[in-house]
CSV table of C-alpha atoms and ligand atoms in Angstrom, one decimal:
chain,number,residue,atom,x,y,z
A,700,MET,CA,6.5,1.8,-22.1
A,701,ASP,CA,3.9,-0.8,-21.0
A,702,THR,CA,1.3,0.8,-18.9
A,703,GLN,CA,1.2,-0.4,-15.3
A,704,LEU,CA,-2.5,0.5,-15.1
A,705,VAL,CA,-5.5,-1.6,-16.0
A,706,GLU,CA,-8.8,0.4,-16.2
A,707,LEU,CA,-12.0,-1.4,-15.2
A,708,ASP,CA,-15.5,-0.1,-15.8
A,709,LEU,CA,-17.1,-1.4,-12.6
A,710,ALA,CA,-19.5,1.1,-10.9
A,711,ASP,CA,-20.8,-0.9,-8.1
A,712,TRP,CA,-18.9,-2.1,-5.0
A,713,ALA,CA,-21.0,-5.2,-4.7
A,714,GLY,CA,-20.9,-6.0,-8.4
A,715,ALA,CA,-17.4,-7.3,-8.9
A,716,THR,CA,-16.8,-10.7,-10.4
A,717,PRO,CA,-13.5,-12.6,-10.9
A,718,ASN,CA,-11.7,-12.1,-14.3
A,719,GLU,CA,-8.6,-14.1,-15.2
A,720,ALA,CA,-6.9,-11.2,-17.0
A,721,TRP,CA,-7.4,-8.7,-14.2
A,722,ILE,CA,-6.3,-11.1,-11.6
A,723,ALA,CA,-3.1,-11.9,-13.6
A,724,ALA,CA,-2.5,-8.2,-14.0
A,725,LEU,CA,-2.9,-7.5,-10.3
A,726,GLU,CA,-0.6,-10.4,-9.3
A,727,ALA,CA,1.9,-9.1,-11.9
A,728,GLY,CA,2.1,-5.9,-9.8
A,729,LYS,CA,-0.2,-3.7,-12.0
A,730,VAL,CA,-2.7,-1.2,-10.5
A,731,LEU,CA,-6.4,-1.9,-11.1
A,732,TYR,CA,-8.0,1.4,-11.6
A,733,PHE,CA,-11.8,1.9,-11.3
A,734,PRO,CA,-12.7,5.4,-12.5
A,735,ARG,CA,-16.4,5.0,-12.0
A,736,LEU,CA,-16.3,3.5,-8.5
A,737,GLY,CA,-16.5,6.3,-5.9
A,738,PHE,CA,-17.0,6.2,-2.2
A,739,GLU,CA,-20.1,8.1,-1.4
A,740,LEU,CA,-20.0,10.4,1.6
A,741,ARG,CA,-23.2,11.2,3.6
A,742,PRO,CA,-24.0,14.9,3.6
A,743,GLN,CA,-23.1,15.2,7.3
A,744,GLU,CA,-19.7,13.6,6.7
A,745,ARG,CA,-18.6,16.5,4.5
A,746,GLU,CA,-17.5,18.3,7.7
A,747,LEU,CA,-15.0,15.5,8.4
A,748,LEU,CA,-13.0,16.5,5.3
A,749,THR,CA,-10.6,18.8,7.1
A,750,PRO,CA,-7.1,18.2,8.5
A,751,SER,CA,-8.4,19.4,11.9
A,752,VAL,CA,-10.0,16.0,12.5
A,753,LEU,CA,-6.4,14.8,13.1
A,754,SER,CA,-5.1,14.6,16.6
A,755,PRO,CA,-1.9,16.7,17.0
A,756,GLU,CA,1.2,15.0,15.7
A,757,VAL,CA,-0.5,12.3,13.8
A,758,ARG,CA,-0.6,11.8,10.0
A,759,ASN,CA,-3.4,9.4,9.6
A,760,ILE,CA,-6.5,8.2,11.3
A,761,SER,CA,-6.8,4.5,11.5
A,762,LEU,CA,-9.5,2.0,12.3
A,763,ASP,CA,-7.9,-1.2,13.6
A,764,ALA,CA,-9.1,-4.7,12.9
A,765,ASN,CA,-11.0,-4.7,16.2
A,766,GLY,CA,-12.9,-1.6,15.2
A,767,ARG,CA,-11.0,0.9,17.4
A,768,ILE,CA,-10.5,4.3,15.9
A,769,LYS,CA,-7.2,6.1,16.5
A,770,GLY,CA,-6.0,9.6,15.6
A,771,VAL,CA,-9.2,11.6,15.8
A,772,ALA,CA,-9.0,15.0,17.5
A,773,GLY,CA,-11.7,15.4,20.2
A,774,GLU,CA,-14.4,13.1,21.4
A,775,ALA,CA,-17.2,14.7,19.4
A,776,ARG,CA,-16.2,13.5,16.0
A,777,ARG,CA,-14.9,10.1,16.9
A,778,GLN,CA,-18.1,8.2,16.2
A,779,ALA,CA,-18.8,10.0,12.9
A,780,VAL,CA,-15.3,9.3,11.6
A,781,SER,CA,-15.4,5.8,12.8
A,782,GLU,CA,-18.7,5.2,10.9
A,783,MET,CA,-17.3,6.7,7.7
A,784,VAL,CA,-14.1,4.7,7.8
A,785,GLY,CA,-16.0,1.6,8.7
A,786,ARG,CA,-18.4,2.0,5.7
A,787,PHE,CA,-15.4,2.3,3.4
A,788,ARG,CA,-13.9,-0.8,5.0
A,789,ALA,CA,-17.1,-2.8,4.3
A,790,GLN,CA,-17.2,-1.7,0.7
A,791,ALA,CA,-13.5,-2.2,0.1
A,792,THR,CA,-13.6,-5.8,1.5
A,793,GLN,CA,-16.7,-6.5,-0.5
A,794,LEU,CA,-14.9,-5.4,-3.7
A,795,ILE,CA,-11.9,-7.6,-3.0
A,796,HIS,CA,-14.2,-10.6,-2.2
A,797,GLY,CA,-16.0,-10.1,-5.5
A,798,LEU,CA,-12.9,-9.7,-7.6
A,799,LEU,CA,-10.7,-12.3,-5.9
A,800,PRO,CA,-12.9,-14.9,-4.3
A,801,HIS,CA,-10.1,-17.4,-4.0
A,802,TYR,CA,-8.4,-15.0,-1.5
A,803,THR,CA,-11.4,-14.7,0.8
A,804,PRO,CA,-10.7,-17.5,3.3
A,805,ALA,CA,-7.0,-16.5,3.6
A,806,LEU,CA,-7.3,-12.7,3.9
A,807,ARG,CA,-6.4,-11.1,7.2
A,808,LEU,CA,-7.9,-7.7,7.8
A,809,ALA,CA,-5.4,-4.9,8.6
A,810,PRO,CA,-6.2,-1.3,9.6
A,811,THR,CA,-8.2,1.1,7.4
A,812,SER,CA,-6.8,4.6,7.2
A,813,TYR,CA,-8.2,8.0,6.5
A,814,ARG,CA,-5.6,10.5,5.3
A,815,PRO,CA,-6.9,14.1,5.5
A,816,ALA,CA,-3.4,15.7,5.3
A,817,GLN,CA,-2.1,17.4,2.2
A,818,VAL,CA,0.6,15.3,0.6
A,819,GLU,CA,2.7,18.2,-0.8
A,820,THR,CA,3.3,19.9,2.6
A,821,ARG,CA,4.6,16.9,4.5
A,822,VAL,CA,8.1,17.2,5.8
A,823,GLN,CA,9.9,13.9,6.3
A,824,SER,CA,13.1,12.0,6.3
A,825,TRP,CA,13.9,10.4,2.9
A,826,ARG,CA,13.2,7.0,4.3
A,827,ALA,CA,9.7,7.9,5.4
A,828,ASP,CA,9.0,10.0,2.3
A,829,ASP,CA,6.4,8.3,0.1
A,830,ARG,CA,6.9,11.0,-2.6
A,831,ARG,CA,9.8,8.9,-3.6
A,832,LEU,CA,9.3,5.7,-5.7
A,833,HIS,CA,9.2,2.7,-3.4
A,834,ILE,CA,7.7,-0.7,-2.6
A,835,ASP,CA,6.1,-1.0,0.8
A,836,SER,CA,8.3,-2.6,3.4
A,837,PHE,CA,8.1,-1.7,7.1
A,838,PRO,CA,11.2,-1.7,9.3
A,839,SER,CA,9.6,-2.7,12.5
A,840,ARG,CA,7.1,-5.3,11.1
A,841,PRO,CA,8.6,-8.3,9.4
A,842,ASN,CA,6.0,-10.1,7.4
A,843,TYR,CA,7.8,-13.2,6.0
A,844,GLY,CA,6.4,-12.7,2.5
A,845,GLU,CA,2.8,-12.1,3.4
A,846,ARG,CA,1.3,-9.8,0.8
A,847,ILE,CA,0.1,-6.2,1.3
A,848,LEU,CA,-3.0,-5.7,-0.8
A,849,ARG,CA,-4.4,-2.2,-0.7
A,850,VAL,CA,-7.6,-0.5,-1.8
A,851,PHE,CA,-7.5,3.3,-2.2
A,852,THR,CA,-10.1,5.9,-2.8
A,853,ASN,CA,-9.8,9.6,-3.4
A,854,VAL,CA,-12.6,11.5,-1.6
A,855,ASN,CA,-11.3,15.1,-2.2
A,856,PRO,CA,-14.3,17.4,-2.1
A,857,GLU,CA,-12.8,20.1,-4.4
A,858,GLY,CA,-12.0,17.6,-7.1
A,859,ALA,CA,-8.2,17.5,-6.6
A,860,PRO,CA,-6.7,14.3,-8.0
A,861,ARG,CA,-4.4,12.1,-6.1
A,862,VAL,CA,-1.3,12.1,-8.2
A,863,TRP,CA,1.0,9.0,-8.1
A,864,ARG,CA,4.0,7.9,-10.0
A,865,VAL,CA,4.0,4.2,-10.8
A,866,GLY,CA,7.4,2.7,-11.6
A,867,GLU,CA,8.9,-0.4,-13.2
A,868,PRO,CA,7.9,-4.0,-12.5
A,869,PHE,CA,9.1,-5.7,-9.3
A,870,GLU,CA,11.5,-8.0,-11.0
A,871,THR,CA,13.3,-5.2,-12.7
A,872,VAL,CA,13.5,-3.3,-9.4
A,873,ALA,CA,14.9,-6.4,-7.7
A,874,LYS,CA,17.5,-7.1,-10.4
A,875,ARG,CA,18.7,-3.5,-10.2
A,876,PHE,CA,18.9,-3.2,-6.4
A,877,LEU,CA,19.7,-6.7,-5.1
A,878,PRO,CA,23.4,-6.5,-6.2
A,879,ARG,CA,23.7,-3.4,-4.0
A,880,ALA,CA,21.9,-4.9,-1.0
A,881,LYS,CA,23.8,-5.3,2.2
A,882,PRO,CA,24.2,-8.9,3.1
A,883,TYR,CA,21.8,-10.4,5.6
A,884,SER,CA,23.0,-11.0,9.1
A,885,ARG,CA,21.1,-13.3,11.5
A,886,TRP,CA,22.9,-12.0,14.6
A,887,GLN,CA,21.9,-8.5,13.6
A,888,ALA,CA,18.3,-9.6,13.1
A,889,ARG,CA,18.4,-11.2,16.6
A,890,LEU,CA,19.8,-8.0,18.1
A,891,LEU,CA,17.1,-5.8,16.4
A,892,GLN,CA,14.5,-8.1,17.9
A,893,ALA,CA,16.1,-8.1,21.4
A,894,LEU,CA,16.1,-4.3,21.3
A,895,HIS,CA,12.5,-4.2,20.1
A,896,VAL,CA,13.4,-2.4,17.0
A,897,THR,CA,11.5,-5.1,15.2
A,898,LYS,CA,8.3,-6.7,16.6
A,899,SER,CA,9.5,-10.1,15.5
A,900,PHE,CA,12.7,-11.7,14.0
A,901,ARG,CA,13.6,-10.0,10.7
A,902,SER,CA,13.8,-12.7,8.0
A,903,GLU,CA,16.2,-12.5,5.0
A,904,TYR,CA,13.1,-11.7,2.9
A,905,ASP,CA,12.2,-8.8,5.1
A,906,HIS,CA,15.8,-7.6,5.1
A,907,LEU,CA,15.9,-7.7,1.3
A,908,MET,CA,12.6,-5.9,0.9
A,909,LEU,CA,13.8,-3.1,3.1
A,910,GLN,CA,17.1,-3.0,1.1
A,911,LEU,CA,15.0,-2.5,-2.0
A,912,HIS,CA,12.8,0.1,-0.4
A,913,ASP,CA,15.8,2.1,0.9
A,914,GLY,CA,17.8,1.5,-2.2
A,915,MET,CA,15.1,3.0,-4.4
A,916,LYS,CA,14.3,5.9,-2.1
A,917,SER,CA,17.9,6.9,-1.5
A,918,ASP,CA,18.9,7.0,-5.2
A,919,LEU,CA,17.9,10.4,-6.6
A,920,ASP,CA,19.1,9.5,-10.1
A,921,TYR,CA,16.8,6.4,-10.0
A,922,GLN,CA,13.9,8.5,-8.7
A,923,LYS,CA,14.3,10.9,-11.7
A,924,ASN,CA,15.2,8.5,-14.5
A,925,ALA,CA,13.6,5.2,-13.7
A,926,GLN,CA,10.9,4.1,-16.1
A,927,GLN,CA,7.7,5.5,-14.6
A,928,GLN,CA,4.3,7.0,-15.4
A,929,THR,CA,2.4,9.8,-13.7
A,930,VAL,CA,-1.2,8.9,-12.9
A,931,HIS,CA,-3.9,11.3,-11.8
A,932,PHE,CA,-6.5,9.4,-9.7
A,933,PRO,CA,-9.5,11.7,-9.8
A,934,ALA,CA,-11.8,12.4,-6.8
A,935,GLY,CA,-14.4,9.7,-6.9
A,936,SER,CA,-12.2,6.9,-8.1
A,937,VAL,CA,-10.7,3.7,-6.6
A,938,TRP,CA,-7.5,1.8,-7.3
A,939,VAL,CA,-6.1,-1.4,-6.0
A,940,CYS,CA,-2.6,-2.8,-5.9
A,941,PHE,CA,-0.2,-5.0,-4.1
A,942,SER,CA,1.9,-2.2,-2.6
A,943,ASP,CA,4.7,-4.5,-1.6
A,944,GLN,CA,5.2,-5.2,-5.4
A,945,THR,CA,4.0,-2.1,-7.3
A,946,SER,CA,6.6,0.6,-7.4
A,947,HIS,CA,4.7,3.7,-6.4
A,948,ALA,CA,5.1,7.3,-5.1
A,949,VAL,CA,2.4,9.9,-4.1
A,950,MET,CA,3.1,13.4,-5.4
A,951,SER,CA,0.0,15.4,-4.4
A,952,GLY,CA,-3.5,15.2,-3.1
A,953,GLN,CA,-5.5,15.3,0.0
A,954,TYR,CA,-8.3,13.2,1.6
A,955,MET,CA,-7.9,9.6,0.8
A,956,LEU,CA,-9.3,6.4,2.4
A,957,GLU,CA,-7.2,3.2,2.3
A,958,GLN,CA,-7.8,-0.4,3.3
A,959,THR,CA,-5.0,-2.9,3.8
A,960,LEU,CA,-5.5,-6.6,3.6
A,961,HIS,CA,-2.8,-9.3,4.1
A,962,LEU,CA,-2.6,-12.5,2.2
A,963,PRO,CA,-0.1,-15.4,2.5
A,964,ALA,CA,1.8,-15.5,-0.8
A,965,ALA,CA,0.9,-19.2,-1.1
A,966,ARG,CA,-2.8,-18.3,-1.4
A,967,GLN,CA,-2.4,-16.2,-4.5
A,968,TYR,CA,-3.8,-17.5,-7.8
A,969,ASN,CA,-0.2,-17.6,-9.0
A,970,PRO,CA,2.2,-17.8,-6.0
A,971,ASP,CA,5.2,-17.7,-8.4
A,972,SER,CA,4.5,-14.0,-9.1
A,973,SER,CA,5.0,-12.9,-5.5
A,974,PRO,CA,8.0,-10.9,-4.3
A,975,LEU,CA,8.9,-13.8,-2.1
A,976,ALA,CA,9.0,-16.2,-5.1
A,977,ILE,CA,10.9,-13.6,-7.3
A,978,LEU,CA,13.5,-12.8,-4.6
A,979,SER,CA,13.9,-16.5,-3.8
A,980,ARG,CA,14.5,-17.3,-7.5
A,981,LEU,CA,16.9,-14.4,-8.0
A,982,THR,CA,19.0,-15.2,-4.9
A,983,GLY,CA,18.7,-19.0,-5.2
A,984,ARG,CA,18.0,-19.1,-1.4
A,985,THR,CA,15.2,-19.9,1.0
A,986,LEU,CA,14.4,-16.4,2.5
A,987,VAL,CA,11.9,-17.2,5.2
B,1010,AKG,O1,-0.7,8.4,0.3
B,1010,AKG,C1,-0.7,7.8,-0.8
B,1010,AKG,O2,-1.4,8.1,-1.8
B,1010,AKG,C2,0.1,6.5,-0.9
B,1010,AKG,C3,1.2,6.5,0.1
B,1010,AKG,C4,2.0,5.2,0.1
B,1010,AKG,O3,3.0,5.1,-0.4
B,1010,AKG,C5,1.3,4.0,0.6
B,1010,AKG,O4,0.2,4.1,1.2
B,1010,AKG,O5,1.9,2.9,0.6
B,1011,FE2,FE1,3.8,3.1,-0.2
């Protein structure tokens, strides 16, 4: 099968420049993989690599767009965690600005996460289980087609890889699961909003994206037999993808940092490659 991964030789967060072929690959839903681009920890940050930095009952630590850190256990380590995650945020955004300068004025910063929990031991419902192939779509947060661009780095101190599966292209996923999608209902969307299940009105786009997400995750035969490749992202590497488009699943690993950035689909180099454009074309409807 075609590989869904494009390997890039960059070794400097500040040294990225735009390249037509990489941009087209990213916007086609491929993963840009930087094996030589690691996030460097300061010696005193080593001690932050333990699940005990997590507050009870939380899965991830997050630094919100206003610089507030959430999910750290105890006052003592808050500042140190916040600095580490903040430095990653600065480098990740610098990388994106260098690679994709056309996006810069349109990007909206979303939280940065630090994920010190071990993937293999998580217990979850099938819907929340990211070990199943899926595209990102969040039930409570309609986004009207705005893109979810993510930068990941594996900071595992023992050298354990972060193991992902990467699945088939978005359009293939959509063609398979759209025929099984429940029809959209505006009154139901209004009810979900009134009950505060959703933070805003769920558009038909958001409904269909959730239907794809759930359709993929709930289909065990698809999980096993869909076209896919297993990828080991080594400690000290970085990868970037549009996670609302790239079919992905995490199989194992521990200690990762992740930055999310939002981008209006209209501000892509090629807006026709967006999930919104693809779903609109396949359904023949205006979805937002
Ligand atoms: O934890 C990971 O490696 C990825 C999980 C995932 O599906 C996501 O962040 O969208
Ligand atoms: Fe995901």
